[in-house]
PDB file of C-alpha atoms and ligand atoms in Angstrom:
ATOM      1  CA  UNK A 114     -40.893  68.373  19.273  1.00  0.00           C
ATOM      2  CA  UNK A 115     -39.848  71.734  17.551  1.00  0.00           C
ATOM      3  CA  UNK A 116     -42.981  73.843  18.577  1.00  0.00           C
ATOM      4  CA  UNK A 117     -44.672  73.833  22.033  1.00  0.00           C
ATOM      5  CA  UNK A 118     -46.881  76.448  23.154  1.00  0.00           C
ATOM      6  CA  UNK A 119     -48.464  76.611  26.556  1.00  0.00           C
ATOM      7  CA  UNK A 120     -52.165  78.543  26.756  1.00  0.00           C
ATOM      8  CA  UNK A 121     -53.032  79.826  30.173  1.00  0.00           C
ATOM      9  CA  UNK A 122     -56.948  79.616  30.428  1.00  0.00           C
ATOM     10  CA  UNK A 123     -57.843  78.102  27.549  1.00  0.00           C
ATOM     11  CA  UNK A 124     -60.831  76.593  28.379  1.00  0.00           C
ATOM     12  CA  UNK A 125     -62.580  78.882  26.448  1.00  0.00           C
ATOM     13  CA  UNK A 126     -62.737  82.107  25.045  1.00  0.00           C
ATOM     14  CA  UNK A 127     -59.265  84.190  23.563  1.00  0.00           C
ATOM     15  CA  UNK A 128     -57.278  81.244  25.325  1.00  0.00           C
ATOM     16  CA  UNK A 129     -59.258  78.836  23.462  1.00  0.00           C
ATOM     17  CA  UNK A 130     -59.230  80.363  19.884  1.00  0.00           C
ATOM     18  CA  UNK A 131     -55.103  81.207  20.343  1.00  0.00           C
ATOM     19  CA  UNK A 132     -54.429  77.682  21.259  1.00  0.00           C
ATOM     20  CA  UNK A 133     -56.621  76.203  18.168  1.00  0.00           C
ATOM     21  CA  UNK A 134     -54.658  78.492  16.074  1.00  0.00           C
ATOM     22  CA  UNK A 135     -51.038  77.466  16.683  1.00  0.00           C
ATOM     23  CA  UNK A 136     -52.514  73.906  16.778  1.00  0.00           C
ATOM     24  CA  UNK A 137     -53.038  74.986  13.043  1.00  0.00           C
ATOM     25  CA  UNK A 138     -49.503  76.295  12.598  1.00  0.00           C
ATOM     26  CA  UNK A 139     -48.048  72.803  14.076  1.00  0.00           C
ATOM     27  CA  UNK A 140     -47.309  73.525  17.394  1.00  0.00           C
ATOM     28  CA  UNK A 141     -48.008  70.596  19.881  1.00  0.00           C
ATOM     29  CA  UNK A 142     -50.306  72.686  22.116  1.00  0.00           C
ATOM     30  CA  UNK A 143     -50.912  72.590  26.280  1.00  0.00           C
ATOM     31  CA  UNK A 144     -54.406  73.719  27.570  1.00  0.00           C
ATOM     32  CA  UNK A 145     -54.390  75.098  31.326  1.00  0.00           C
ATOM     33  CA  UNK A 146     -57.258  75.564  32.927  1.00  0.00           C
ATOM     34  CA  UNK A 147     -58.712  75.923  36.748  1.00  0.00           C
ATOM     35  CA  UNK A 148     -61.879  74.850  37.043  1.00  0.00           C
ATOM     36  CA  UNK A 149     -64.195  73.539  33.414  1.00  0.00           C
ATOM     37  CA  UNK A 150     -62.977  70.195  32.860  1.00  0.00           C
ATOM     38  CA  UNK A 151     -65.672  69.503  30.456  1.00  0.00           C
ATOM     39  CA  UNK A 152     -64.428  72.831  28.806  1.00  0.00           C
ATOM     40  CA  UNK A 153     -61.145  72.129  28.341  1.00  0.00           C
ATOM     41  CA  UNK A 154     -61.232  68.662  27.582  1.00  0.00           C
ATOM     42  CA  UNK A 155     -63.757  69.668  24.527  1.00  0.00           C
ATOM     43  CA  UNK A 156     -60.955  72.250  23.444  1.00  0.00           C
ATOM     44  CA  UNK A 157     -58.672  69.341  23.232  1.00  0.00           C
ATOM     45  CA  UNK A 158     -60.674  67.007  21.158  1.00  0.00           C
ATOM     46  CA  UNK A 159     -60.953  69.854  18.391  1.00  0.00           C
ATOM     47  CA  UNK A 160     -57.109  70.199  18.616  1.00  0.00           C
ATOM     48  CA  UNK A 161     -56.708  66.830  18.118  1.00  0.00           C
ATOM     49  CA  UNK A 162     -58.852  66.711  15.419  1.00  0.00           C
ATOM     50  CA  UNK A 163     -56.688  69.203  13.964  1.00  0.00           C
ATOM     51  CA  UNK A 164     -53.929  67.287  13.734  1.00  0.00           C
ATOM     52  CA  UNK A 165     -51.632  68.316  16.673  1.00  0.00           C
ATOM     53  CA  UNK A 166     -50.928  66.839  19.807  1.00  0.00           C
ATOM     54  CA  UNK A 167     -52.475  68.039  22.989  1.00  0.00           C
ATOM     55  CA  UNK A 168     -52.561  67.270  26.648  1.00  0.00           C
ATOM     56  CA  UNK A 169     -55.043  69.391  29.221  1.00  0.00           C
ATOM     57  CA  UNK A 170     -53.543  69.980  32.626  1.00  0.00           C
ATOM     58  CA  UNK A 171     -55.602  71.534  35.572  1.00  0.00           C
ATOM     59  CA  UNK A 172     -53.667  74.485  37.042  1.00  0.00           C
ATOM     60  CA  UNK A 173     -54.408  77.665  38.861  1.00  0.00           C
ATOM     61  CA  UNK A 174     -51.535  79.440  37.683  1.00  0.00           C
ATOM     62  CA  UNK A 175     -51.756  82.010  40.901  1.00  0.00           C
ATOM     63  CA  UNK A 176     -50.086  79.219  42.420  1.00  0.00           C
ATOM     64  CA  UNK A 177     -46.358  78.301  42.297  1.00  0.00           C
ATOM     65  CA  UNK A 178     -46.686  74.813  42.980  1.00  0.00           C
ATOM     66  CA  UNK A 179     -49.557  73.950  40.449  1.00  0.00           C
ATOM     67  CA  UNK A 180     -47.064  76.428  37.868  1.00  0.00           C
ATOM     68  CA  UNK A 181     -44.388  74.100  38.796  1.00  0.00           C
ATOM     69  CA  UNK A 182     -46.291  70.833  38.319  1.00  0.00           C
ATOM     70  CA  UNK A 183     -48.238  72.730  35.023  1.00  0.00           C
ATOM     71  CA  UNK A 184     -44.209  73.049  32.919  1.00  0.00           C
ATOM     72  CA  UNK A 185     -43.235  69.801  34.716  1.00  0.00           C
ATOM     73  CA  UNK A 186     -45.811  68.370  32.695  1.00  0.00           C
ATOM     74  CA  UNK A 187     -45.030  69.960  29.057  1.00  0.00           C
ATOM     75  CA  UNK A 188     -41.265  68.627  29.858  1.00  0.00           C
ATOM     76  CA  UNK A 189     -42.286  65.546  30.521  1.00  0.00           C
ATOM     77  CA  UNK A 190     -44.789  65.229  27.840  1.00  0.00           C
ATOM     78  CA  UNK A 191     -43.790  66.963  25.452  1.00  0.00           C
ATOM     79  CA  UNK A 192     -39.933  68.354  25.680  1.00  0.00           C
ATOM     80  CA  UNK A 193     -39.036  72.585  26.128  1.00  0.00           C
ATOM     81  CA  UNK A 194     -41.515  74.861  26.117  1.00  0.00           C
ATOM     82  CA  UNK A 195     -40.956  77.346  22.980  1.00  0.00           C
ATOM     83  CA  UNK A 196     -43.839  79.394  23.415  1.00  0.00           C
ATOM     84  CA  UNK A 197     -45.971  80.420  26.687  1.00  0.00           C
ATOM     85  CA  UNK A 198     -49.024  82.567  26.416  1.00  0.00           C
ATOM     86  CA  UNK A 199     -50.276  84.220  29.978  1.00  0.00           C
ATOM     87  CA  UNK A 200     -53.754  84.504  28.702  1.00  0.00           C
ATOM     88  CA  UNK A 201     -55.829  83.196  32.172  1.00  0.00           C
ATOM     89  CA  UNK A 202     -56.961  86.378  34.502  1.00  0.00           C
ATOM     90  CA  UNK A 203     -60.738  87.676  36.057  1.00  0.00           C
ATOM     91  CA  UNK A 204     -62.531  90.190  36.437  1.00  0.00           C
ATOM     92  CA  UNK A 205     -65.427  90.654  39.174  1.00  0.00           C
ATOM     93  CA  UNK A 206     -68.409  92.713  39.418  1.00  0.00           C
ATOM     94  CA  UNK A 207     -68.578  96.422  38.367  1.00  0.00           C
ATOM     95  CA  UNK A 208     -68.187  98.454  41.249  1.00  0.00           C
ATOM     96  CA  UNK A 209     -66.762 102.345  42.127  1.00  0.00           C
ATOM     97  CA  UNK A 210     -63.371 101.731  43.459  1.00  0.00           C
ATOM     98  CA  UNK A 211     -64.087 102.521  47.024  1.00  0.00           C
ATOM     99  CA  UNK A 212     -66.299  98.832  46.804  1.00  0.00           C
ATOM    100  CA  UNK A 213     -63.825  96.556  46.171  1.00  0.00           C
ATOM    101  CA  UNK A 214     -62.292  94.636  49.563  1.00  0.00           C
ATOM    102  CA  UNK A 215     -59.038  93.864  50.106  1.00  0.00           C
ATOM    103  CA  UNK A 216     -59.554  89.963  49.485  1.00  0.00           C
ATOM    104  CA  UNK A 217     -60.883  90.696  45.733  1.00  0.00           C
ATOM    105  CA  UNK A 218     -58.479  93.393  45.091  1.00  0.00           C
ATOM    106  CA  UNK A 219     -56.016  90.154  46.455  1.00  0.00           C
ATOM    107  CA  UNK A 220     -57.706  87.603  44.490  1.00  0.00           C
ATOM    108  CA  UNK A 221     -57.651  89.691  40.727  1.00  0.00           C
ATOM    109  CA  UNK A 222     -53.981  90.908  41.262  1.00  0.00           C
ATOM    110  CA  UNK A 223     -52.728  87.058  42.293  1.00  0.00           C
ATOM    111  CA  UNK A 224     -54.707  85.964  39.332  1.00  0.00           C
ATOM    112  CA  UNK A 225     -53.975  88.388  36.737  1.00  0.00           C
ATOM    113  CA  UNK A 226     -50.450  89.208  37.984  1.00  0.00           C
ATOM    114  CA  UNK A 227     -48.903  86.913  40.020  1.00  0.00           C
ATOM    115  CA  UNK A 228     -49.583  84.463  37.090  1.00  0.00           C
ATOM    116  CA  UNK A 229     -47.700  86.035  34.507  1.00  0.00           C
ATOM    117  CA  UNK A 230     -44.630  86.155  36.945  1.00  0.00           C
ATOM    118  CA  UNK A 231     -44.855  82.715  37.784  1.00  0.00           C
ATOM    119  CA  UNK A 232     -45.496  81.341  34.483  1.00  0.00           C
ATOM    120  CA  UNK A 233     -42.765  83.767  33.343  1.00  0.00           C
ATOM    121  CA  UNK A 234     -39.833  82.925  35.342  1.00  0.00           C
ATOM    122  CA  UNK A 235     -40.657  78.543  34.332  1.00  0.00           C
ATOM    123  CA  UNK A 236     -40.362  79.603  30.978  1.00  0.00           C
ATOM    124  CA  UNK A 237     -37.457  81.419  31.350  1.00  0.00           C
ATOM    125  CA  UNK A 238     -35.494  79.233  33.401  1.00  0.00           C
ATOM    126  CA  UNK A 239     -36.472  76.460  30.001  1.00  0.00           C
ATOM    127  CA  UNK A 240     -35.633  79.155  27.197  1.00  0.00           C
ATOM    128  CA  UNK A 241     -32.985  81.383  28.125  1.00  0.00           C
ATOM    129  CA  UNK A 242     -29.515  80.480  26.465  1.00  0.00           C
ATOM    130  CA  UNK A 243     -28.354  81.559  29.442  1.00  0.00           C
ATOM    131  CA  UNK A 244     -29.470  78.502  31.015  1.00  0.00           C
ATOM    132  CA  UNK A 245     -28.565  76.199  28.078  1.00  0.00           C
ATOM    133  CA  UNK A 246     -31.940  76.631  26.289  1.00  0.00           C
ATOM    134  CA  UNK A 247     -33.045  77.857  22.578  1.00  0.00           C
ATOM    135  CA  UNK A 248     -34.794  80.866  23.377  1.00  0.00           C
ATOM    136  CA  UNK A 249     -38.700  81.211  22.608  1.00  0.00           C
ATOM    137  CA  UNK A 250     -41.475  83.636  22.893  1.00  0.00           C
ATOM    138  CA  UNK A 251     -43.970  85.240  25.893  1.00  0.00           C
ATOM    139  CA  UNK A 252     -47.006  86.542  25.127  1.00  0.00           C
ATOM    140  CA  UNK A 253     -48.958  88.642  27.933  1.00  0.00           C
ATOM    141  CA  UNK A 254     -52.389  88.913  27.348  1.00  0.00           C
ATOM    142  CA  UNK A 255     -52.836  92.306  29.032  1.00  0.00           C
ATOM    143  CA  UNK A 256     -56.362  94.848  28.280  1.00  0.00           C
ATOM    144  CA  UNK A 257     -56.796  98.347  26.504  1.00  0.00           C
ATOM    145  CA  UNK A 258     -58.126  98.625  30.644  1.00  0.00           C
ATOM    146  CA  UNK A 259     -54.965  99.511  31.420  1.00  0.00           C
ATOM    147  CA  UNK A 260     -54.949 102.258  29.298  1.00  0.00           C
ATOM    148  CA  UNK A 261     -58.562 103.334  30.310  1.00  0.00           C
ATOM    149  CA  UNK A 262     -57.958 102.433  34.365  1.00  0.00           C
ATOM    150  CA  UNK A 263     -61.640 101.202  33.922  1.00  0.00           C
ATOM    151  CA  UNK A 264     -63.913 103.743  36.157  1.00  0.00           C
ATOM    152  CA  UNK A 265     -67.006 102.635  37.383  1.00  0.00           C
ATOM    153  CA  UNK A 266     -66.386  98.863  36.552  1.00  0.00           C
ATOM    154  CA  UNK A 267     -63.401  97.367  37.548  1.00  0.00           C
ATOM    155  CA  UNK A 268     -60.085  99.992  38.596  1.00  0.00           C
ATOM    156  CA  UNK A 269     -58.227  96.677  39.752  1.00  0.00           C
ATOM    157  CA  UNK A 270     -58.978  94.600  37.155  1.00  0.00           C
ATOM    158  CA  UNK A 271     -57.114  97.283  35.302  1.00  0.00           C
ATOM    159  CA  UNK A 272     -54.846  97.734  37.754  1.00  0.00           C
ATOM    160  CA  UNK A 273     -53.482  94.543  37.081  1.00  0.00           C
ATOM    161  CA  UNK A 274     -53.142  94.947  33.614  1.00  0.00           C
ATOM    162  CA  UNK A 275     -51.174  97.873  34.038  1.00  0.00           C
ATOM    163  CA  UNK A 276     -48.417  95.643  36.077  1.00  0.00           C
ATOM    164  CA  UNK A 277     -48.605  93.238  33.078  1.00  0.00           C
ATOM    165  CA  UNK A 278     -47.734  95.970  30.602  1.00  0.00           C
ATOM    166  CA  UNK A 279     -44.898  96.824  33.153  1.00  0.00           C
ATOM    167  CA  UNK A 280     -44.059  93.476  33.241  1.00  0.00           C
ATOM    168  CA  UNK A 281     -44.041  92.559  29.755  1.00  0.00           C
ATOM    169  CA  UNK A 282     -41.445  95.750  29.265  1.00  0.00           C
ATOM    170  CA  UNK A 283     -39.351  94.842  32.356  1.00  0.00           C
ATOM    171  CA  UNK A 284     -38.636  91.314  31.305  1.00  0.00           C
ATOM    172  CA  UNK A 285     -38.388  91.817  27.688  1.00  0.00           C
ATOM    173  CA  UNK A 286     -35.627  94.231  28.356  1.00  0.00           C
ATOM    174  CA  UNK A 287     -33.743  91.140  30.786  1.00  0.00           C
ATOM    175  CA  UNK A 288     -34.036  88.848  28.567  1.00  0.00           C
ATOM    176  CA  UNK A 289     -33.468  90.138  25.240  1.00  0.00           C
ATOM    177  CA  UNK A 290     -30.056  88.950  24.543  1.00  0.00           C
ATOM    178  CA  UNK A 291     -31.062  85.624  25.667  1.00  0.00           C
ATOM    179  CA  UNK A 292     -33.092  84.593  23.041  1.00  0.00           C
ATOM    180  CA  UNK A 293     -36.111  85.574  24.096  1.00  0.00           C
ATOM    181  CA  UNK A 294     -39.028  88.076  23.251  1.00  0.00           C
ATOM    182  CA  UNK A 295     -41.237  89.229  25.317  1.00  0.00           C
ATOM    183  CA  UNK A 296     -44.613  90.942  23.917  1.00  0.00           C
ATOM    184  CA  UNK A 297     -48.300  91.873  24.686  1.00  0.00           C
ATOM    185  CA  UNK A 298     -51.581  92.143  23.221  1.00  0.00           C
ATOM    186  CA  UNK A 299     -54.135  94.598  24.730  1.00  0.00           C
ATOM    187  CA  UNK A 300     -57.503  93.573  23.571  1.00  0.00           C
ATOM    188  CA  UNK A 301     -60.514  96.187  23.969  1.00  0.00           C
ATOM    189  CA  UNK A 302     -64.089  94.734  23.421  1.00  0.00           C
ATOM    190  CA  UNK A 303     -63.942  91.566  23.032  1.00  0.00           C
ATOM    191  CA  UNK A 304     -67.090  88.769  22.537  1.00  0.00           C
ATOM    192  CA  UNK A 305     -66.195  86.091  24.779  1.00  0.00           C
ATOM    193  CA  UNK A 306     -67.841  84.882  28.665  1.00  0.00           C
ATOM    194  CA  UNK A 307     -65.873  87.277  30.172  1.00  0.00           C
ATOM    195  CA  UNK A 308     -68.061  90.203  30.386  1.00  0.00           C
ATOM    196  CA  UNK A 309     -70.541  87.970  32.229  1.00  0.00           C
ATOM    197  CA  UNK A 310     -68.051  87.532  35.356  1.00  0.00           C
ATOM    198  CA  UNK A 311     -68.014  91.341  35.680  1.00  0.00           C
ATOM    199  CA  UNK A 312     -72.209  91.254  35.558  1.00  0.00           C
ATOM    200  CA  UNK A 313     -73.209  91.816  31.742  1.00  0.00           C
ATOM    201  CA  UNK A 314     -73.315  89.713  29.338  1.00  0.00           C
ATOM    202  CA  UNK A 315     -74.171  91.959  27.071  1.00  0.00           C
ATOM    203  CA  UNK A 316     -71.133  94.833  27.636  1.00  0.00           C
ATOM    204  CA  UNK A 317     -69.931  95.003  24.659  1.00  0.00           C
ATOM    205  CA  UNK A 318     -73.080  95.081  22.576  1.00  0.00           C
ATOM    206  CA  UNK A 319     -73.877  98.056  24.618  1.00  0.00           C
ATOM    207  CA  UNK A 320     -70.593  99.958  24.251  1.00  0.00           C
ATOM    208  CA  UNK A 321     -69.778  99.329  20.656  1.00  0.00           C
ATOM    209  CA  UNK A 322     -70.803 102.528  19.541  1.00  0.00           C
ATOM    210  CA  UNK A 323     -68.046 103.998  20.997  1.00  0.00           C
ATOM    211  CA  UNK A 324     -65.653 101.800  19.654  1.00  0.00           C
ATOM    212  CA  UNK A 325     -64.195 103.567  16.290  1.00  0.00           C
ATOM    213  CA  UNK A 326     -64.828 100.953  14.006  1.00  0.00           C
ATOM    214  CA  UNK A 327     -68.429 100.315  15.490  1.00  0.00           C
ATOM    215  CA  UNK A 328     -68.047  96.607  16.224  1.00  0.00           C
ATOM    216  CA  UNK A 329     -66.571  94.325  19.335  1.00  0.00           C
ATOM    217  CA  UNK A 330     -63.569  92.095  18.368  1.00  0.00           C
ATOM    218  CA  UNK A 331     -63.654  88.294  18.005  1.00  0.00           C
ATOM    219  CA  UNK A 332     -61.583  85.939  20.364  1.00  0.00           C
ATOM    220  CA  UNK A 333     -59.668  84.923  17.026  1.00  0.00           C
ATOM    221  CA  UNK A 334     -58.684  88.221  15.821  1.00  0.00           C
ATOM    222  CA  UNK A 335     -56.510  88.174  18.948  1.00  0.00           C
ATOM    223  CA  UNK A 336     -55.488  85.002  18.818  1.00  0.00           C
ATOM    224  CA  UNK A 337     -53.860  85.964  15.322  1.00  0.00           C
ATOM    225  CA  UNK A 338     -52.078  89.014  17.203  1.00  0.00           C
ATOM    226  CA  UNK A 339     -50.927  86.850  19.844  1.00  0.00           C
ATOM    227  CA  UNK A 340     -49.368  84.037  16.945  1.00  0.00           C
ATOM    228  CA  UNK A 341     -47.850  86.692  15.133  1.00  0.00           C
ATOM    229  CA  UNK A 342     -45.856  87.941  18.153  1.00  0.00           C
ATOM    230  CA  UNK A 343     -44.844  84.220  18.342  1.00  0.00           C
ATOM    231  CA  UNK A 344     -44.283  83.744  14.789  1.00  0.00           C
ATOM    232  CA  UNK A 345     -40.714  84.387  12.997  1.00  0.00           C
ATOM    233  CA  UNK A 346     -42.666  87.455  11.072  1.00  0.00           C
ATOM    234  CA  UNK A 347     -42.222  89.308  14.234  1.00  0.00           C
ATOM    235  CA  UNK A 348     -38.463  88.191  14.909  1.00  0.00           C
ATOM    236  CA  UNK A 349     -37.318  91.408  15.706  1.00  0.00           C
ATOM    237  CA  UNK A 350     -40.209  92.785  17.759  1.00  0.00           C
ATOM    238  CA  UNK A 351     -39.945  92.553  21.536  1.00  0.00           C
ATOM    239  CA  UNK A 352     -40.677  94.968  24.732  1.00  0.00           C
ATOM    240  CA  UNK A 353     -43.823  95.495  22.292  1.00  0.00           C
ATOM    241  CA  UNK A 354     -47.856  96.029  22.624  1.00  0.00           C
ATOM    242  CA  UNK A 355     -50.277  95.336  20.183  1.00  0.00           C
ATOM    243  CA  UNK A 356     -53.651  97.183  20.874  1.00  0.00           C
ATOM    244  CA  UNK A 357     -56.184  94.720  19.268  1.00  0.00           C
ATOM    245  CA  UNK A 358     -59.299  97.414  20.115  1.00  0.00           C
ATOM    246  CA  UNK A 359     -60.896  98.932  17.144  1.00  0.00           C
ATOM    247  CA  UNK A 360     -59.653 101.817  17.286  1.00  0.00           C
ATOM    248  CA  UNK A 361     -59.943 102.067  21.090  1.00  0.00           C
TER     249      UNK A 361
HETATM  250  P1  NAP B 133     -62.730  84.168  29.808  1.00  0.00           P
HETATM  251  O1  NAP B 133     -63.647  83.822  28.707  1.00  0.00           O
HETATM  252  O2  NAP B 133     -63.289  84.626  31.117  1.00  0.00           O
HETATM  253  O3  NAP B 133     -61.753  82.917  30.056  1.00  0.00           O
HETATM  254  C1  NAP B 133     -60.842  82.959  31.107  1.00  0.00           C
HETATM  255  C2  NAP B 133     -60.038  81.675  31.091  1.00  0.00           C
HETATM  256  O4  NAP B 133     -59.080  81.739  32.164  1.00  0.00           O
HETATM  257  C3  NAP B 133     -60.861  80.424  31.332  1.00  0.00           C
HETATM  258  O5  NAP B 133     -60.340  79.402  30.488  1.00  0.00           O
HETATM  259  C4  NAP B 133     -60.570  80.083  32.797  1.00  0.00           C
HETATM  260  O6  NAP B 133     -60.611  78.677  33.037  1.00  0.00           O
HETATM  261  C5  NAP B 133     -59.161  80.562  32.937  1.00  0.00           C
HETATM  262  N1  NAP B 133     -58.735  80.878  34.317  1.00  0.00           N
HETATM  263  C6  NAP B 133     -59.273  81.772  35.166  1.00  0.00           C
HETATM  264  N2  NAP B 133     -58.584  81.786  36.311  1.00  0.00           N
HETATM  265  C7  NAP B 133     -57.581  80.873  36.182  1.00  0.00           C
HETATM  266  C8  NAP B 133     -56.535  80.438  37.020  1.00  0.00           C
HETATM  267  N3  NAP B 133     -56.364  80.944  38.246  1.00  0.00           N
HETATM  268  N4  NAP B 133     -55.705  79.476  36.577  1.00  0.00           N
HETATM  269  C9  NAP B 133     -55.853  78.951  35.317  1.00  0.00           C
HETATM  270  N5  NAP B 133     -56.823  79.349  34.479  1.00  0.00           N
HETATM  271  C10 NAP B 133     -57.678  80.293  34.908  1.00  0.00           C
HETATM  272  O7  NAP B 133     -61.700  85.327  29.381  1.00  0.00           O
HETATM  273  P2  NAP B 133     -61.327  85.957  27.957  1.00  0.00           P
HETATM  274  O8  NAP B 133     -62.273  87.036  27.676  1.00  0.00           O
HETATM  275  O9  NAP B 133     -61.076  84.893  26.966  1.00  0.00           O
HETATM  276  O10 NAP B 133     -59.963  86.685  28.351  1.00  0.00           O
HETATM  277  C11 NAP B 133     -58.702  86.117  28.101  1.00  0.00           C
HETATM  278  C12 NAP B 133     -57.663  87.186  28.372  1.00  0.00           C
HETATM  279  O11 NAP B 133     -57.962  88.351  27.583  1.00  0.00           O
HETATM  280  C13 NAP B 133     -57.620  87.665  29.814  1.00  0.00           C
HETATM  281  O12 NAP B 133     -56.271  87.948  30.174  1.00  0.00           O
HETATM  282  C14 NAP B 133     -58.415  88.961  29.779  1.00  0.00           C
HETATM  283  O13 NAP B 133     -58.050  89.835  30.813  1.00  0.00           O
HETATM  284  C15 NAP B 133     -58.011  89.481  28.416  1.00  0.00           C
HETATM  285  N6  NAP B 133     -58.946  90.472  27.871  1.00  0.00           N
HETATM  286  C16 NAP B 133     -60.209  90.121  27.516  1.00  0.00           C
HETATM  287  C17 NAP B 133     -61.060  91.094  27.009  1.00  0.00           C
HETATM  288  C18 NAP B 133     -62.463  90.798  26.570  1.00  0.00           C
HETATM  289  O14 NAP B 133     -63.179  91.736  26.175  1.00  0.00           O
HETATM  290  N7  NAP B 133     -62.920  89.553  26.628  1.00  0.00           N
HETATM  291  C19 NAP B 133     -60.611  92.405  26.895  1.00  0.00           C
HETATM  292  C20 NAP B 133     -59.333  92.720  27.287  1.00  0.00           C
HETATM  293  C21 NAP B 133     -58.496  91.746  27.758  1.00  0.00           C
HETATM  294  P3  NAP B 133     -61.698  77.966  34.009  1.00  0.00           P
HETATM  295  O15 NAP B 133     -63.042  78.487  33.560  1.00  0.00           O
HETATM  296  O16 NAP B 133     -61.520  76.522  33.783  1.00  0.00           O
HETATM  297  O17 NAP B 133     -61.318  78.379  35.395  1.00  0.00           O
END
């Protein structure tokens, strides 16, 4: 197969709605997920339904081992990965900064961090020419957070994006004459379960007035930021951050 594209957390949510749309462009798609089997496996009957193949595998991407097993997988199944997307990260309860203990400021910076390096340096070691592969894309899925450093709510949440967007820059500068790119998207307010991890539901309903354009962002109007950073219109784009925020 020409086209495979890995989704990190794509049980549901942005993960979700960016792996249903490159099922749409033809790519045979993986869905990752930790812990909603029933979630995930409903994600893969719609892609199905769409016409591409799909295969589900359980991973918690903080962890090299499941990472390991996780691309394993997609070679086995599937052949080279041409496209990974580090979508999966937390958040946890809105707090000052001087609240937050050292095992949650562990947990969200394994998660939302560790990840992406992980996930990262699989793909690599499967693209790079360098190692006899055909290139491909990475997508971070960073936040307008760490931008905003996220006061009152959740400083390491956007702490950790802030390592992404290092991240993302870092790498894409290694690897750039190896065939691959390296990009991010920074969503702002966007509608998904998310906001109900950090304690309300309801967040960005309540802060929309403050977002330029007056409204919070749908899951799939990142999803098609995230495929164009994947798709040849963006061939020449790398080391790069698209803010999909309203305005934000
Ligand atoms: P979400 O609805 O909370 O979904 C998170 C997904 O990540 C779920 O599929 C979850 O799967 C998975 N996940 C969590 N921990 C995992 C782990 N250790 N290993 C593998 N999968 C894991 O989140 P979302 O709102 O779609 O956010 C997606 C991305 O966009 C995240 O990087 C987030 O930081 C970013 N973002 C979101 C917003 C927003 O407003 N929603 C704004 C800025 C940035 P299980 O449930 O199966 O564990």
């Amino acid at each position: 197969m020409d086209k495979i594209a890995i989704v990190t957390g794509a049980s549901r949510g942005i993960g979700a709605e960016t792996a249903k749309l490159f099922a749409r462009h033809g790519y045979a798609l993986c869905i990752n997920y930790k812990q909603n089997s029933i979630a995930a496996e409903a994600v893969k009957e719609e892609i199905i339904r769409l016409g591409a193949p799909c295969i589900v595998v359980q991973a918690d991407v903080a962890v090299a081992s499941d990472v390991q097993n996780l691309f394993a997988t997609v070679d086995r199944e599937f052949g080279t990965v041409t496209v990974l997307v580090n979508n999966a990260a937390i958040l946890k309860s809105q707090c000052r900064m001087d609240a937050i203990s050292d095992a949650r400021f562990t947990e969200v910076l394994q998660t939302n961090v560790l990840s992406c390096f992980l996930c990262a340096k699989e793909a690599v070691k499967r693209m790079s020419t360098k190692y006899g592969g055909r290139g491909g894309c990475i997508i971070n899925v960073s936040s307008l957070a760490s931008k905003t450093g996220s006061p009152n709510e959740y400083v390491d949440y956007a702490a950790s994006k802030g390592a992404v967007d290092s991240m993302t820059r870092g790498l894409a500068l290694e690897v750039a004459a190896e065939g691959i790119r390296v990009n991010a998207v920074r969503p702002g307010l966007i509608y998904t379960d998310m906001h109900a991890s950090g304690g309300e539901p309801g967040r960005v309903d309540r802060l929309k007035t403050k977002i330029p354009m007056q409204r919070g962002g749908t899951a799939h109007e990142v999803a098609e930021a995230i495929y164009w950073l994947a798709s040849e219109q963006s061939s020449f784009v790398t080391g790069s951050f698209i803010d999909t925020a309203g305005g934000l």
